[in-house]
Amino acid sequence: MEKGSGLNRRKFLTSTAKGSIAVGLGFTALPELLSSCSNTKKIVSVPFATSFTQQPLPYKYNALENVIDAQTMELHYSKHGAAYAKSLGEAVIAEKLSSGTSLENILQNISKYSVKMRNNAGGHYNHEMFWQSMRPKTSDNKPSGKLLAAIEQQFGSFANLKSKFSDAAKTRFGSGWAWLYTDSTKMLKIGSSANQDNPLMDISEIKGFPVLGLDVWEHAYYLKYQNKRADYVDNWWNVVNWDYVQQRYEAI
Ligand code: MN
């Protein structure tokens, strides 16, 4: 039995017990669909199992002010983020997923699903990760421990990692995400993807486990930064929650 399957099951049961899965969205079939994990198909386990429903934002809408304004946070979380979760729920029902299929399983096999599933499973996963990966601004905000050691070994310095990641975010044409991810050998890599794709997806050009992602869709920054995506990217480093990023890195 793989380590990840127990975690997934516990996550599902916890979510179901709280009544958070789909009930608020009106998908009465979804809890049944997701509550039985006994026949889960075993594939490569992915840590940080993500619920199919939107979780509470871990801070207030105005908590990241000066980097991300309250209006952008509110629209992004309560409209864009909520819409991905709602549409994901619809796709899960329409495509008759087998019981216990995790969101990570779906992403790893996304080529077998519809475009709606690809856009919304990716959109939901990416945003749920994104909210957790930020926190109110702190001075000298930087990683530590094993993650910092790996960054320094593989990129020379934290400054160099920021520069390379920022370049990936600034040069992604159109809508998409910049990623820090680990490849199959657990080496840290930087890249970007279009739309709501991510490195977990089997169709992705960059493949691995996402450790940190930055949303560079215009809806993430346009109210405050307008066309100046570069300013948004440079400012965003002040609110990265390195404790969360380190947890993801150390989980793989
Ligand atoms: Mn977004």
mmCIF file of C-alpha atoms and ligand atoms in Angstrom:
data_model
loop_
_atom_site.group_PDB
_atom_site.id
_atom_site.type_symbol
_atom_site.label_atom_id
_atom_site.label_comp_id
_atom_site.label_asym_id
_atom_site.label_seq_id
_atom_site.Cartn_x
_atom_site.Cartn_y
_atom_site.Cartn_z
ATOM 1 C CA MET A 1 0.000 0.000 0.000
ATOM 2 C CA GLU A 2 1.359 3.333 -0.916
ATOM 3 C CA LYS A 3 1.860 6.037 1.626
ATOM 4 C CA GLY A 4 -0.282 8.574 -0.210
ATOM 5 C CA SER A 5 -3.484 6.566 -0.415
ATOM 6 C CA GLY A 6 -4.077 6.665 3.346
ATOM 7 C CA LEU A 7 -3.582 10.388 3.348
ATOM 8 C CA ASN A 8 -6.025 10.800 0.484
ATOM 9 C CA ARG A 9 -8.627 8.715 2.245
ATOM 10 C CA ARG A 10 -8.279 10.631 5.482
ATOM 11 C CA LYS A 11 -8.563 13.894 3.617
ATOM 12 C CA PHE A 12 -11.726 12.740 1.883
ATOM 13 C CA LEU A 13 -13.303 11.501 5.085
ATOM 14 C CA THR A 14 -12.434 14.694 6.905
ATOM 15 C CA SER A 15 -13.914 16.785 4.138
ATOM 16 C CA THR A 16 -17.032 14.659 3.957
ATOM 17 C CA ALA A 17 -17.541 14.772 7.706
ATOM 18 C CA LYS A 18 -17.431 18.536 7.619
ATOM 19 C CA GLY A 19 -20.033 18.466 4.890
ATOM 20 C CA SER A 20 -17.831 20.592 2.727
ATOM 21 C CA ILE A 21 -17.716 18.382 -0.356
ATOM 22 C CA ALA A 22 -20.132 19.640 -2.935
ATOM 23 C CA VAL A 23 -23.057 20.125 -0.554
ATOM 24 C CA GLY A 24 -22.847 23.873 -0.805
ATOM 25 C CA LEU A 25 -22.651 23.565 -4.557
ATOM 26 C CA GLY A 26 -25.688 21.364 -4.921
ATOM 27 C CA PHE A 27 -23.894 18.313 -6.310
ATOM 28 C CA THR A 28 -25.637 15.673 -4.298
ATOM 29 C CA ALA A 29 -23.930 12.807 -6.115
ATOM 30 C CA LEU A 30 -20.424 14.042 -5.457
ATOM 31 C CA PRO A 31 -20.049 13.019 -1.791
ATOM 32 C CA GLU A 32 -21.005 9.432 -2.649
ATOM 33 C CA LEU A 33 -18.687 9.473 -5.598
ATOM 34 C CA LEU A 34 -15.768 10.618 -3.502
ATOM 35 C CA SER A 35 -16.371 8.884 -0.178
ATOM 36 C CA SER A 36 -15.419 5.321 -1.071
ATOM 37 C CA CYS A 37 -11.723 4.979 -1.655
ATOM 38 C CA SER A 38 -11.352 1.211 -1.324
ATOM 39 C CA ASN A 39 -10.827 0.634 -5.026
ATOM 40 C CA THR A 40 -8.519 3.539 -5.629
ATOM 41 C CA LYS A 41 -6.262 2.810 -8.541
ATOM 42 C CA LYS A 42 -2.684 2.936 -7.334
ATOM 43 C CA ILE A 43 -0.482 5.251 -9.293
ATOM 44 C CA VAL A 44 2.509 7.312 -8.236
ATOM 45 C CA SER A 45 1.491 8.896 -4.983
ATOM 46 C CA VAL A 46 1.425 12.666 -4.785
ATOM 47 C CA PRO A 47 1.618 14.418 -1.416
ATOM 48 C CA PHE A 48 -0.643 17.285 -0.352
ATOM 49 C CA ALA A 49 -3.923 15.753 -1.492
ATOM 50 C CA THR A 50 -6.262 18.561 -2.463
ATOM 51 C CA SER A 51 -9.992 18.532 -1.736
ATOM 52 C CA PHE A 52 -12.402 18.874 -4.650
ATOM 53 C CA THR A 53 -14.028 21.847 -2.969
ATOM 54 C CA GLN A 54 -12.671 25.292 -2.286
ATOM 55 C CA GLN A 55 -11.148 25.616 1.180
ATOM 56 C CA PRO A 56 -11.342 28.805 3.256
ATOM 57 C CA LEU A 57 -8.837 31.501 2.356
ATOM 58 C CA PRO A 58 -6.157 31.335 5.094
ATOM 59 C CA TYR A 59 -6.148 35.148 5.545
ATOM 60 C CA LYS A 60 -8.406 38.150 4.994
ATOM 61 C CA TYR A 61 -8.859 39.675 1.557
ATOM 62 C CA ASN A 62 -6.831 42.722 2.589
ATOM 63 C CA ALA A 63 -4.043 40.761 4.298
ATOM 64 C CA LEU A 64 -1.670 41.018 1.344
ATOM 65 C CA GLU A 65 -2.418 44.707 0.632
ATOM 66 C CA ASN A 66 0.471 46.597 -1.017
ATOM 67 C CA VAL A 67 1.264 43.433 -2.951
ATOM 68 C CA ILE A 68 -2.208 42.132 -3.844
ATOM 69 C CA ASP A 69 -5.061 44.559 -3.208
ATOM 70 C CA ALA A 70 -8.202 43.452 -1.361
ATOM 71 C CA GLN A 71 -10.504 43.806 -4.359
ATOM 72 C CA THR A 72 -8.299 41.596 -6.505
ATOM 73 C CA MET A 73 -8.069 38.997 -3.731
ATOM 74 C CA GLU A 74 -11.825 38.969 -3.232
ATOM 75 C CA LEU A 75 -12.643 38.653 -6.941
ATOM 76 C CA HIS A 76 -9.884 36.134 -7.511
ATOM 77 C CA TYR A 77 -10.877 33.864 -4.604
ATOM 78 C CA SER A 78 -14.662 34.256 -4.496
ATOM 79 C CA LYS A 79 -15.339 34.474 -8.244
ATOM 80 C CA HIS A 80 -12.506 32.948 -10.291
ATOM 81 C CA GLY A 81 -11.394 30.373 -7.719
ATOM 82 C CA ALA A 82 -14.968 29.408 -6.835
ATOM 83 C CA ALA A 83 -15.841 28.975 -10.511
ATOM 84 C CA TYR A 84 -13.019 26.476 -11.078
ATOM 85 C CA ALA A 85 -14.227 24.403 -8.108
ATOM 86 C CA LYS A 86 -17.847 24.519 -9.300
ATOM 87 C CA SER A 87 -16.972 23.525 -12.863
ATOM 88 C CA LEU A 88 -14.680 20.770 -11.607
ATOM 89 C CA GLY A 89 -17.615 19.341 -9.641
ATOM 90 C CA GLU A 90 -19.745 19.383 -12.782
ATOM 91 C CA ALA A 91 -17.041 17.625 -14.807
ATOM 92 C CA VAL A 92 -16.545 14.966 -12.110
ATOM 93 C CA ILE A 93 -20.235 14.079 -12.275
ATOM 94 C CA ALA A 94 -20.534 14.311 -16.065
ATOM 95 C CA GLU A 95 -17.489 12.121 -16.676
ATOM 96 C CA LYS A 96 -18.519 9.468 -14.146
ATOM 97 C CA LEU A 97 -15.244 9.179 -12.285
ATOM 98 C CA SER A 98 -14.675 5.968 -10.372
ATOM 99 C CA SER A 99 -15.005 6.163 -6.614
ATOM 100 C CA GLY A 100 -12.003 7.445 -4.777
ATOM 101 C CA THR A 101 -10.268 9.030 -7.731
ATOM 102 C CA SER A 102 -8.155 11.807 -6.271
ATOM 103 C CA LEU A 103 -7.624 15.194 -7.855
ATOM 104 C CA GLU A 104 -3.953 14.274 -8.193
ATOM 105 C CA ASN A 105 -4.924 11.042 -10.021
ATOM 106 C CA ILE A 106 -7.022 13.070 -12.444
ATOM 107 C CA LEU A 107 -4.204 15.500 -13.161
ATOM 108 C CA GLN A 108 -1.724 12.678 -13.745
ATOM 109 C CA ASN A 109 -4.128 11.180 -16.325
ATOM 110 C CA ILE A 110 -5.605 14.389 -17.655
ATOM 111 C CA SER A 111 -5.169 13.349 -21.309
ATOM 112 C CA LYS A 112 -8.017 10.852 -20.757
ATOM 113 C CA TYR A 113 -10.495 13.548 -19.742
ATOM 114 C CA SER A 114 -12.318 16.458 -21.356
ATOM 115 C CA VAL A 115 -10.998 19.958 -21.906
ATOM 116 C CA LYS A 116 -13.444 21.092 -19.203
ATOM 117 C CA MET A 117 -11.814 18.687 -16.732
ATOM 118 C CA ARG A 118 -8.328 19.805 -17.753
ATOM 119 C CA ASN A 119 -9.111 23.491 -17.312
ATOM 120 C CA ASN A 120 -10.962 23.124 -14.027
ATOM 121 C CA ALA A 121 -9.067 20.321 -12.292
ATOM 122 C CA GLY A 122 -5.941 22.323 -13.077
ATOM 123 C CA GLY A 123 -7.559 25.631 -12.181
ATOM 124 C CA HIS A 124 -8.845 24.351 -8.863
ATOM 125 C CA TYR A 125 -5.596 22.608 -7.870
ATOM 126 C CA ASN A 126 -3.438 25.560 -8.880
ATOM 127 C CA HIS A 127 -5.503 28.119 -7.009
ATOM 128 C CA GLU A 128 -5.893 26.054 -3.829
ATOM 129 C CA MET A 129 -2.109 25.771 -3.781
ATOM 130 C CA PHE A 130 -1.664 29.455 -4.619
ATOM 131 C CA TRP A 131 -3.760 30.720 -1.663
ATOM 132 C CA GLN A 132 -1.762 28.592 0.747
ATOM 133 C CA SER A 133 1.549 29.682 -0.706
ATOM 134 C CA MET A 134 1.078 33.309 0.353
ATOM 135 C CA ARG A 135 1.004 35.127 3.709
ATOM 136 C CA PRO A 136 1.174 38.735 4.914
ATOM 137 C CA LYS A 137 4.336 40.568 3.986
ATOM 138 C CA THR A 138 7.401 40.041 6.177
ATOM 139 C CA SER A 139 10.824 41.592 5.939
ATOM 140 C CA ASP A 140 13.679 39.468 4.601
ATOM 141 C CA ASN A 141 11.225 36.877 3.338
ATOM 142 C CA LYS A 142 13.200 33.851 2.192
ATOM 143 C CA PRO A 143 13.339 30.058 2.420
ATOM 144 C CA SER A 144 15.445 28.200 4.959
ATOM 145 C CA GLY A 145 16.452 24.660 5.870
ATOM 146 C CA LYS A 146 16.647 21.884 3.284
ATOM 147 C CA LEU A 147 14.895 23.949 0.631
ATOM 148 C CA LEU A 148 17.369 26.825 0.895
ATOM 149 C CA ALA A 149 20.256 24.357 0.835
ATOM 150 C CA ALA A 150 18.866 22.745 -2.328
ATOM 151 C CA ILE A 151 18.289 26.138 -3.957
ATOM 152 C CA GLU A 152 21.832 27.253 -3.209
ATOM 153 C CA GLN A 153 23.253 24.002 -4.488
ATOM 154 C CA GLN A 154 21.203 23.920 -7.692
ATOM 155 C CA PHE A 155 20.848 27.628 -8.523
ATOM 156 C CA GLY A 156 23.890 29.149 -6.830
ATOM 157 C CA SER A 157 21.820 31.505 -4.683
ATOM 158 C CA PHE A 158 18.264 32.398 -3.697
ATOM 159 C CA ALA A 159 18.652 35.622 -5.699
ATOM 160 C CA ASN A 160 19.441 33.593 -8.810
ATOM 161 C CA LEU A 161 16.398 31.370 -8.285
ATOM 162 C CA LYS A 162 14.179 34.451 -7.935
ATOM 163 C CA SER A 163 15.628 35.910 -11.099
ATOM 164 C CA LYS A 164 15.064 32.739 -13.137
ATOM 165 C CA PHE A 165 11.554 32.143 -11.771
ATOM 166 C CA SER A 166 10.640 35.800 -12.355
ATOM 167 C CA ASP A 167 11.836 35.541 -15.943
ATOM 168 C CA ALA A 168 9.606 32.483 -16.455
ATOM 169 C CA ALA A 169 6.637 34.409 -15.019
ATOM 170 C CA LYS A 170 7.274 37.576 -17.021
ATOM 171 C CA THR A 171 7.862 35.815 -20.333
ATOM 172 C CA ARG A 172 4.922 33.369 -20.207
ATOM 173 C CA PHE A 173 2.884 34.620 -23.160
ATOM 174 C CA GLY A 174 -0.795 35.114 -22.375
ATOM 175 C CA SER A 175 -2.393 33.387 -19.408
ATOM 176 C CA GLY A 176 -0.590 30.779 -17.364
ATOM 177 C CA TRP A 177 1.588 29.954 -14.396
ATOM 178 C CA ALA A 178 5.269 30.019 -13.474
ATOM 179 C CA TRP A 179 6.479 27.015 -11.498
ATOM 180 C CA LEU A 180 9.174 25.840 -9.175
ATOM 181 C CA TYR A 181 8.838 22.072 -9.243
ATOM 182 C CA THR A 182 10.789 18.928 -8.584
ATOM 183 C CA ASP A 183 11.438 16.486 -11.410
ATOM 184 C CA SER A 184 11.492 12.688 -11.143
ATOM 185 C CA THR A 185 14.987 12.823 -9.618
ATOM 186 C CA LYS A 186 13.809 15.390 -7.025
ATOM 187 C CA MET A 187 15.901 18.131 -8.601
ATOM 188 C CA LEU A 188 14.386 21.624 -8.463
ATOM 189 C CA LYS A 189 13.354 23.012 -11.838
ATOM 190 C CA ILE A 190 11.790 26.247 -13.084
ATOM 191 C CA GLY A 191 9.329 26.542 -15.926
ATOM 192 C CA SER A 192 5.926 27.815 -16.956
ATOM 193 C CA SER A 193 2.713 26.435 -18.389
ATOM 194 C CA ALA A 194 -0.212 27.863 -20.339
ATOM 195 C CA ASN A 195 -3.761 28.339 -19.086
ATOM 196 C CA GLN A 196 -4.434 26.122 -16.022
ATOM 197 C CA ASP A 197 -1.998 23.336 -16.867
ATOM 198 C CA ASN A 198 0.546 22.278 -14.253
ATOM 199 C CA PRO A 199 3.552 19.943 -13.942
ATOM 200 C CA LEU A 200 1.447 17.067 -12.547
ATOM 201 C CA MET A 201 -0.397 16.702 -15.853
ATOM 202 C CA ASP A 202 0.627 13.933 -18.244
ATOM 203 C CA ILE A 203 0.271 16.344 -21.162
ATOM 204 C CA SER A 204 2.565 18.963 -19.606
ATOM 205 C CA GLU A 205 5.886 19.842 -21.235
ATOM 206 C CA ILE A 206 7.338 20.283 -17.748
ATOM 207 C CA LYS A 207 6.675 17.326 -15.475
ATOM 208 C CA GLY A 208 7.044 16.864 -11.751
ATOM 209 C CA PHE A 209 5.661 17.968 -8.409
ATOM 210 C CA PRO A 210 4.769 21.662 -8.077
ATOM 211 C CA VAL A 211 6.437 23.243 -5.062
ATOM 212 C CA LEU A 212 5.563 26.885 -5.772
ATOM 213 C CA GLY A 213 3.359 28.428 -8.461
ATOM 214 C CA LEU A 214 2.635 32.006 -9.507
ATOM 215 C CA ASP A 215 -0.579 32.905 -11.286
ATOM 216 C CA VAL A 216 0.184 35.297 -14.144
ATOM 217 C CA TRP A 217 -3.340 35.474 -15.577
ATOM 218 C CA GLU A 218 -4.356 39.135 -15.873
ATOM 219 C CA HIS A 219 -7.185 38.535 -13.377
ATOM 220 C CA ALA A 220 -4.487 37.996 -10.726
ATOM 221 C CA TYR A 221 -2.973 41.479 -11.017
ATOM 222 C CA TYR A 222 -4.641 43.786 -13.547
ATOM 223 C CA LEU A 223 -6.674 45.994 -11.172
ATOM 224 C CA LYS A 224 -3.568 47.115 -9.313
ATOM 225 C CA TYR A 225 -0.764 46.662 -11.825
ATOM 226 C CA GLN A 226 -2.569 47.001 -15.169
ATOM 227 C CA ASN A 227 -0.126 46.012 -17.917
ATOM 228 C CA LYS A 228 2.880 45.928 -15.558
ATOM 229 C CA ARG A 229 3.076 42.204 -14.929
ATOM 230 C CA ALA A 230 6.777 42.542 -14.074
ATOM 231 C CA ASP A 231 5.980 44.784 -11.084
ATOM 232 C CA TYR A 232 3.443 42.236 -9.809
ATOM 233 C CA VAL A 233 5.989 39.431 -10.128
ATOM 234 C CA ASP A 234 8.768 41.379 -8.387
ATOM 235 C CA ASN A 235 6.459 42.475 -5.556
ATOM 236 C CA TRP A 236 4.957 39.008 -5.058
ATOM 237 C CA TRP A 237 8.148 37.617 -3.508
ATOM 238 C CA ASN A 238 7.337 39.629 -0.371
ATOM 239 C CA VAL A 239 4.273 37.508 0.397
ATOM 240 C CA VAL A 240 5.494 33.985 -0.434
ATOM 241 C CA ASN A 241 4.752 31.630 2.448
ATOM 242 C CA TRP A 242 8.074 29.796 2.547
ATOM 243 C CA ASP A 243 6.947 27.594 5.442
ATOM 244 C CA TYR A 244 4.268 26.121 3.175
ATOM 245 C CA VAL A 245 6.615 25.872 0.189
ATOM 246 C CA GLN A 246 9.165 24.062 2.339
ATOM 247 C CA GLN A 247 6.517 21.626 3.528
ATOM 248 C CA ARG A 248 5.714 20.773 -0.065
ATOM 249 C CA TYR A 249 9.376 20.380 -0.946
ATOM 250 C CA GLU A 250 10.072 18.153 2.050
ATOM 251 C CA ALA A 251 6.966 16.026 1.412
ATOM 252 C CA ILE A 252 8.334 14.535 -1.787
HETATM 253 MN MN MN B 1 -6.170 32.890 -11.083
#
